[in-house]
Short mmCIF file of C-alpha atoms in Angstrom, two decimals:
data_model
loop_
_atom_site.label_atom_id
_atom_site.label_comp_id
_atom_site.label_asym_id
_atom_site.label_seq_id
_atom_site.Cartn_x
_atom_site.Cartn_y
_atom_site.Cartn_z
CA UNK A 1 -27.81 -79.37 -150.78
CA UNK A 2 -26.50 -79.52 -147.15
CA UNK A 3 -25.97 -83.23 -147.51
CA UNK A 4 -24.32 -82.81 -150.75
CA UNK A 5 -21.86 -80.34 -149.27
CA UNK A 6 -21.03 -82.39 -146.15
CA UNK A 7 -20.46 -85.28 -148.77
CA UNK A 8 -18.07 -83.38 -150.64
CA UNK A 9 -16.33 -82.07 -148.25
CA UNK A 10 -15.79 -85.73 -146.07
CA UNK A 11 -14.45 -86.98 -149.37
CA UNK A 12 -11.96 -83.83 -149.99
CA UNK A 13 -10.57 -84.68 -146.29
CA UNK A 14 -10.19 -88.75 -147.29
CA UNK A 15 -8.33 -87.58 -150.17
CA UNK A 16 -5.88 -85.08 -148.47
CA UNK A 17 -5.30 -88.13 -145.43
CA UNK A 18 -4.78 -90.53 -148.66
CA UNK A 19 -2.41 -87.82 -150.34
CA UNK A 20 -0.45 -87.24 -146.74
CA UNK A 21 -0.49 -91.11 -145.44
CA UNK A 22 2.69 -92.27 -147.04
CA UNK A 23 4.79 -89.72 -145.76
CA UNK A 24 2.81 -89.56 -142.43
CA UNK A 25 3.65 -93.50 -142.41
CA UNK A 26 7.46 -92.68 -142.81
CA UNK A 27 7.99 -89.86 -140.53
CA UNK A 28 6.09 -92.28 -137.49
CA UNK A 29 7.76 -94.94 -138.48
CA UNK A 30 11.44 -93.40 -138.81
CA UNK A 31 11.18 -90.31 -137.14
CA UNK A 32 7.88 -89.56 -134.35
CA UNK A 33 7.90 -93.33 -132.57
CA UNK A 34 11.84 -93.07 -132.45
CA UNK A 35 11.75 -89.74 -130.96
CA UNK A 36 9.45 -90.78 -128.81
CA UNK A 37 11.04 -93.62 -127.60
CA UNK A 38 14.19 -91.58 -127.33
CA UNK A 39 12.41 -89.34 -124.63
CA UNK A 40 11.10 -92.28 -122.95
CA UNK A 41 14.73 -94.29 -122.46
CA UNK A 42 15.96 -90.88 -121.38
CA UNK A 43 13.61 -90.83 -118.17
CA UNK A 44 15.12 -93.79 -116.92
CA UNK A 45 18.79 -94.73 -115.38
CA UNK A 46 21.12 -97.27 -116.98
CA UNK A 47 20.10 -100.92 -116.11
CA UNK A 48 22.31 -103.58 -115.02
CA UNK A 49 21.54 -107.60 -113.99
CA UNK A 50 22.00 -106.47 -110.38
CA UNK A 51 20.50 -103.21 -110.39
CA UNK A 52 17.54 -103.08 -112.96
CA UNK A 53 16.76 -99.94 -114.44
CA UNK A 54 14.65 -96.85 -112.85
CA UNK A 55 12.52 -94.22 -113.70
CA UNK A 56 14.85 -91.24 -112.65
CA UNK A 57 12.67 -88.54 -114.77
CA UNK A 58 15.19 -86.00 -115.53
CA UNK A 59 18.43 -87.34 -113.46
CA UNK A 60 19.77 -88.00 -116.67
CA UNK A 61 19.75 -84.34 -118.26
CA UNK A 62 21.45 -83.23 -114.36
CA UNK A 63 23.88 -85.64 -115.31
CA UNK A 64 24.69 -84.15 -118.31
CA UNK A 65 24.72 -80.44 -117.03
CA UNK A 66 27.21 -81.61 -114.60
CA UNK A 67 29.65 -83.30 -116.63
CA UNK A 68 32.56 -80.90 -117.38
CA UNK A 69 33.01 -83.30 -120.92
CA UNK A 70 29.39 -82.32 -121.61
CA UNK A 71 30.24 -78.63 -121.34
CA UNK A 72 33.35 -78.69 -123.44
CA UNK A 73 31.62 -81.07 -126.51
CA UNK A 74 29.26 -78.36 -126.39
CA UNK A 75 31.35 -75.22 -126.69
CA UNK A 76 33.17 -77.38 -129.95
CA UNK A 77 30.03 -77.65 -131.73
CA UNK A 78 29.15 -74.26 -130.81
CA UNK A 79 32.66 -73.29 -132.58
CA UNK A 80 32.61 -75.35 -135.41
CA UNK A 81 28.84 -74.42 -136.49
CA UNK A 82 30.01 -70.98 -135.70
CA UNK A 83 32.50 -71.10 -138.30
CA UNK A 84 31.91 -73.72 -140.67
CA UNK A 85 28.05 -72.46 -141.54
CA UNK A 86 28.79 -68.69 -142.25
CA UNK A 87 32.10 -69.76 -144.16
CA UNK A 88 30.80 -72.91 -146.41
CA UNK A 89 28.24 -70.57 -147.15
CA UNK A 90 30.30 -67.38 -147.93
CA UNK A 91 32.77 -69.39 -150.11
CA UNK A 92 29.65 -71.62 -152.12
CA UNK A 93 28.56 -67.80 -153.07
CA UNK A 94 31.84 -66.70 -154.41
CA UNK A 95 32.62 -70.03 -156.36
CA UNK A 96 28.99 -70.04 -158.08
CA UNK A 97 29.04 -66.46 -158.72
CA UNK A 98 32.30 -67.26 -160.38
CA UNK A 99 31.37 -70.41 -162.22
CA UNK A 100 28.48 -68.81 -163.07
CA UNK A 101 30.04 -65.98 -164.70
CA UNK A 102 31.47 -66.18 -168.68
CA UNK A 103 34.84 -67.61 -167.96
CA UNK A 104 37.40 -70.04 -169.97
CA UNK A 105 36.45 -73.91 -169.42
CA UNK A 106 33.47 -73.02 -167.04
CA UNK A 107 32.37 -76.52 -167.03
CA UNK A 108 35.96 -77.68 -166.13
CA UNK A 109 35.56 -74.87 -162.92
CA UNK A 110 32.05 -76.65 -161.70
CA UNK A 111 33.55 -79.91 -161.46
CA UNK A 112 36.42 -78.95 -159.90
CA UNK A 113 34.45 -77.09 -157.11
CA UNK A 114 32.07 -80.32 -156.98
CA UNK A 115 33.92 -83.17 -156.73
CA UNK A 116 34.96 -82.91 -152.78
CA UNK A 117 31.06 -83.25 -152.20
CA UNK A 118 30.86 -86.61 -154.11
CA UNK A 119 33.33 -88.08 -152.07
CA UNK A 120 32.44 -89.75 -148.63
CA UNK A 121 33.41 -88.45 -145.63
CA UNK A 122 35.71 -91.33 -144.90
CA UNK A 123 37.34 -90.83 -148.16
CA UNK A 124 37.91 -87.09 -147.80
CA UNK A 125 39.23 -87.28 -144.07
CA UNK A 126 42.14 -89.77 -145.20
CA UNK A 127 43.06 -87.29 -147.87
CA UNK A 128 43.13 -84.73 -145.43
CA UNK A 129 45.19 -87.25 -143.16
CA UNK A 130 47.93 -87.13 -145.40
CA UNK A 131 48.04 -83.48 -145.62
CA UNK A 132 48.03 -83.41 -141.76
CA UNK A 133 50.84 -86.11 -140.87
CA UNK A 134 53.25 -84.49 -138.98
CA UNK A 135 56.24 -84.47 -140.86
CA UNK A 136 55.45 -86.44 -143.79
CA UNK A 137 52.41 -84.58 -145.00
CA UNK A 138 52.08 -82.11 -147.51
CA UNK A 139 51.05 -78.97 -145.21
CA UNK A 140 54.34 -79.72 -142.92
CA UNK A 141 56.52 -80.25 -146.51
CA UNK A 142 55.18 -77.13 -147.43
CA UNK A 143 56.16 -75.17 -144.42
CA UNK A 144 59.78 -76.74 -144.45
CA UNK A 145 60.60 -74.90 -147.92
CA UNK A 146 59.87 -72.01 -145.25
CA UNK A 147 61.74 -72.67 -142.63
CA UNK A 148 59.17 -73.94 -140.12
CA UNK A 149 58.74 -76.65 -138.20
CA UNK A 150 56.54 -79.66 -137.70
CA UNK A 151 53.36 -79.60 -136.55
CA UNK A 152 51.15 -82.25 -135.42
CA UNK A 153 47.91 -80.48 -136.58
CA UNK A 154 46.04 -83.77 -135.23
CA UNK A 155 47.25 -84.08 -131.88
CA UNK A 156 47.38 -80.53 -130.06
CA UNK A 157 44.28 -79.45 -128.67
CA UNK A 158 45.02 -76.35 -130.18
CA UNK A 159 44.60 -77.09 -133.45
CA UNK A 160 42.81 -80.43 -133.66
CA UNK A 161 39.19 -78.66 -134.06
CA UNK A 162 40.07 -76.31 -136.45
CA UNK A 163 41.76 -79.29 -138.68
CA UNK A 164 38.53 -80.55 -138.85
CA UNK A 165 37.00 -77.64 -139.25
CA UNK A 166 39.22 -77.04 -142.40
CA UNK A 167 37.92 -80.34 -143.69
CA UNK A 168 34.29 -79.95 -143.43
CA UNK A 169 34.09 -76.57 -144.99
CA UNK A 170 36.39 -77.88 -147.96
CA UNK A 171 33.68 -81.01 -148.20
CA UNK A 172 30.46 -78.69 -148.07
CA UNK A 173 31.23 -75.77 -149.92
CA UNK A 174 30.73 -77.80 -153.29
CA UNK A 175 27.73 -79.03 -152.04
CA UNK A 176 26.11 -75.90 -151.08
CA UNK A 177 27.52 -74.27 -154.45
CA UNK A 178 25.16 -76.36 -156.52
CA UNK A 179 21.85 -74.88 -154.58
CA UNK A 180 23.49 -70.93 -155.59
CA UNK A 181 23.94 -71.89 -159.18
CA UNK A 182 20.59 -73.04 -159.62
CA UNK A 183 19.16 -70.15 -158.06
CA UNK A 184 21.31 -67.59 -159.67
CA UNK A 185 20.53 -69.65 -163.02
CA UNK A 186 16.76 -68.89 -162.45
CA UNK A 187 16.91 -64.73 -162.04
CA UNK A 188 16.12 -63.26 -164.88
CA UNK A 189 18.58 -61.65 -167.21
CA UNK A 190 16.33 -58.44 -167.85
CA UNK A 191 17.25 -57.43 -164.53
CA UNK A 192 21.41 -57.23 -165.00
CA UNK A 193 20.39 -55.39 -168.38
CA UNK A 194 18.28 -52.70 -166.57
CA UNK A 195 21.10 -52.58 -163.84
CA UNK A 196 23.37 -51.82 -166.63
CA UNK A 197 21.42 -49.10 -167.97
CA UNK A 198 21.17 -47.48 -164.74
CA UNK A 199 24.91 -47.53 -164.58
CA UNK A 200 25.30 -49.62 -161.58
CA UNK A 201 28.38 -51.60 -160.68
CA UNK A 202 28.58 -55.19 -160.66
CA UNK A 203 28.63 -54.95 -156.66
CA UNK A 204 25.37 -53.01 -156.97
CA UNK A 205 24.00 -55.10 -158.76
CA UNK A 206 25.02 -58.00 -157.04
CA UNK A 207 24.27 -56.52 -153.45
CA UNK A 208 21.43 -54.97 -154.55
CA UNK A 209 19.34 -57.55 -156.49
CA UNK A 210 21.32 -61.20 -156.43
CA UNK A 211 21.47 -61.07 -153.03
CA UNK A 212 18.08 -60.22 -152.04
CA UNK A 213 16.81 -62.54 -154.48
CA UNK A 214 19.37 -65.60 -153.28
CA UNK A 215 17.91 -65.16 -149.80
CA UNK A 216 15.54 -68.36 -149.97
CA UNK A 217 18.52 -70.21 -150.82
CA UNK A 218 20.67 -68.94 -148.73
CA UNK A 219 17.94 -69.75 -145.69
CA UNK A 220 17.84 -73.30 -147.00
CA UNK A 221 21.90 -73.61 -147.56
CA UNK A 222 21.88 -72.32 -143.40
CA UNK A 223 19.32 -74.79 -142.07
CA UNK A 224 20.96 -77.45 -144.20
CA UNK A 225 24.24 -76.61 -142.53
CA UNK A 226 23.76 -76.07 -139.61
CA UNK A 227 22.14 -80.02 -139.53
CA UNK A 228 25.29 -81.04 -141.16
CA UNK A 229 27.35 -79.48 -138.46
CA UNK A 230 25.70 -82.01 -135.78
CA UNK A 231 25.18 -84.95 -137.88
CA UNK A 232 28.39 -85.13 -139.83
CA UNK A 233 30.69 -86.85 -137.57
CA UNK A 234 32.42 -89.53 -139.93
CA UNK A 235 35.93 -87.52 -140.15
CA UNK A 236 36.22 -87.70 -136.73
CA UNK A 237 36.72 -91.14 -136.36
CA UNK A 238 39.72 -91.14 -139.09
CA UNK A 239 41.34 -88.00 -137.86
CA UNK A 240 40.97 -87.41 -134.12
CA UNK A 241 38.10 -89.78 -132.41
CA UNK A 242 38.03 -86.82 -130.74
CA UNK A 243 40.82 -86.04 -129.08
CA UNK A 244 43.36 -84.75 -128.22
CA UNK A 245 41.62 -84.33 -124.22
CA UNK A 246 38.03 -84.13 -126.29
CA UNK A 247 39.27 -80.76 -128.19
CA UNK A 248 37.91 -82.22 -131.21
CA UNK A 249 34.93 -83.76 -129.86
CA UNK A 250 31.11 -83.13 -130.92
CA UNK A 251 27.47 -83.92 -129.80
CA UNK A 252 26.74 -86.71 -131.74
CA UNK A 253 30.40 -88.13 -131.49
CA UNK A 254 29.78 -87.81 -127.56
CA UNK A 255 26.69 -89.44 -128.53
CA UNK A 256 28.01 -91.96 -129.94
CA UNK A 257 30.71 -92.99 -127.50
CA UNK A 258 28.23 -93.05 -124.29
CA UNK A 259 26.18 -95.35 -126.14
CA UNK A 260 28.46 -98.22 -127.49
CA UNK A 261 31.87 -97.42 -125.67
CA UNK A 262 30.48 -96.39 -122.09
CA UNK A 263 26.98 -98.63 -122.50
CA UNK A 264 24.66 -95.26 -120.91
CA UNK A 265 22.51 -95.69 -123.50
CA UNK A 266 19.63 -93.32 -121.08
CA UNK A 267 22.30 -90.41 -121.55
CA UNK A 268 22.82 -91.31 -124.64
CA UNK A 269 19.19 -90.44 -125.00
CA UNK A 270 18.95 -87.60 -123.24
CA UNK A 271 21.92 -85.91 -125.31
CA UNK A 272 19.70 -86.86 -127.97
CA UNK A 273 16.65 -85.04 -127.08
CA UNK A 274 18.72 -81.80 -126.44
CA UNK A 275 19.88 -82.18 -129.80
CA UNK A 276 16.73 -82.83 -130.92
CA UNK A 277 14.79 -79.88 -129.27
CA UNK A 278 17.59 -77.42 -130.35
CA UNK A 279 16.94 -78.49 -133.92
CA UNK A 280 13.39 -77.88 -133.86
CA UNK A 281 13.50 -74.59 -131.92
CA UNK A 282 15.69 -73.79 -134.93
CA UNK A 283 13.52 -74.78 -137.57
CA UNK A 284 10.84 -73.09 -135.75
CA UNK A 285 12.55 -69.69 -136.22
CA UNK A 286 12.74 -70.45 -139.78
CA UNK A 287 9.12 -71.09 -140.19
CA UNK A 288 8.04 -68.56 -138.13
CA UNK A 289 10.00 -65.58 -138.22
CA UNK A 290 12.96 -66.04 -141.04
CA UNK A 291 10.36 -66.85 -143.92
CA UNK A 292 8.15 -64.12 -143.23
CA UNK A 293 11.23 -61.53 -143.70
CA UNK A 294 12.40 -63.36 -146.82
CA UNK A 295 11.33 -61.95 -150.60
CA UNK A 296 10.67 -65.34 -153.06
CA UNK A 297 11.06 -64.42 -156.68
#
């Protein structure tokens, strides 16, 4: 009986390795080795023919702390995830709560709120462009019926980050819409009627039950966001590359441009493990503390 046991439980493991080996294959292959090897390039200083390269350890991350362009790329990001995540995610609520709700040519109201997130990022950044040109674009045109005048949204560093800004929220509130009118699609209608003979309000009744309820989704919308607001870097290279004097500039922009226009391809790496660890500490919070709190229907 022993042996039978031992047997049956051997082949339970083989099958849960079998079940887990493709994606285990994929995440080494695309994600653990090439993290790895991140960490590894970011130990060492950048090699030239004269002067080979050398293990440094962290020289590389002191590098980084003392570079004053370092310091402001990071305050950006800090600003734009500070703004675009809580407002994407406030203004997906309102427009599926709204397309949700019984109003005239609902389906027309969906599509309209989708269709920035089907475009790419290159697309929607040249639309944007020609809202932002100063004096020809539509925002300036706009402000002339008014009495003001131009402004070169794209080129002052006081404005330049929250242009962006602008267009990344407009590109992912569609997006994030979709995951809110699934979820609000799935709570069941018996609890609206009993609200309704209780006499609460609508804002009860949404604060009280829709929101609790839309709290898994609203955890995955954040985490989902707040990846977006590192990764999504396309618009920059249409609208500012950055500039003006890095006011528009983010992490993996930064990233970008010490690895293929200053060739430091070790900071390049150590950025990238920053990044990296700040992403997992994240995602650790999630798992750890956020999904304990959170009620799933």
């Amino acid at each position: 009986m022993n042996d039978l046991a031992r047997y049956e439980r051997r082949r339970r493991i083989m099958y849960g390795w079998m079940l887990l080996s493709p994606a285990l294959i994929l995440l080494s292959l695309f994600a653990f080795i090439p993290s790895a090897m991140t960490f590894w390039s970011s130990l060492f200083s950048r090699g030239t023919r004269r002067n080979p390269s050398e293990f440094v350890g962290a020289g590389n991350y002191d590098l980084l702390f003392a570079d004053p362009t370092f310091s402001k790329v990071v305050v950006n990001n800090l600003i734009y995830a500070g703004v675009t995540i809580p407002v994407s995610i406030i203004i997906a609520l309102a427009m599926a709560l709204w397309a949700n709700s019984k109003i005239p040519a609902r389906g027309f109201v969906r599509t309209a709120f989708f269709t920035p997130t089907i475009l790419p990022m290159i697309a929607a950044a040249n639309i944007w462009l020609f809202f932002y040109t100063p004096g020809l674009g539509v925002l300036d045109q706009i402000g002339a019926l008014f009495g003001f005048g131009s402004v070169n949204w794209l080129g002052r560093p006081e404005t330049a980050l929250w242009a962006v800004i602008i267009v990344t929220i407009w590109k992912e509130a569609g997006f994030f819409m979709i995951f809110y009118l699934a979820a609000l699609q799935t709570i069941p209608p018996d609890l609206k009627e009993a609200a309704d003979i209780e006499g609460a309000s609508r804002w009860t009744y949404t604060r009280r039950i829709v929101l609790p309820l839309l709290m898994p989704t609203t955890i995955f919308v954040a985490v989902n966001a707040l990846i977006n607001s590192v990764k999504l870097i396309d618009h920059l290279f249409i609208l500012t590359k950055g500039g003006p004097s890095d006011a528009s500039k983010l992490v993996l922009y930064y990233i970008w441009e010490l690895a293929f226009s200053y060739f430091d391809r070790p900071q390049a790496a150590a950025l990238t493990v920053m990044v990296l660890a700040v992403l997992g500490i994240t995602a650790a919070i999630k798992f750890i503390i956020l999904d304990r709190r959170t009620h799933y229907q």
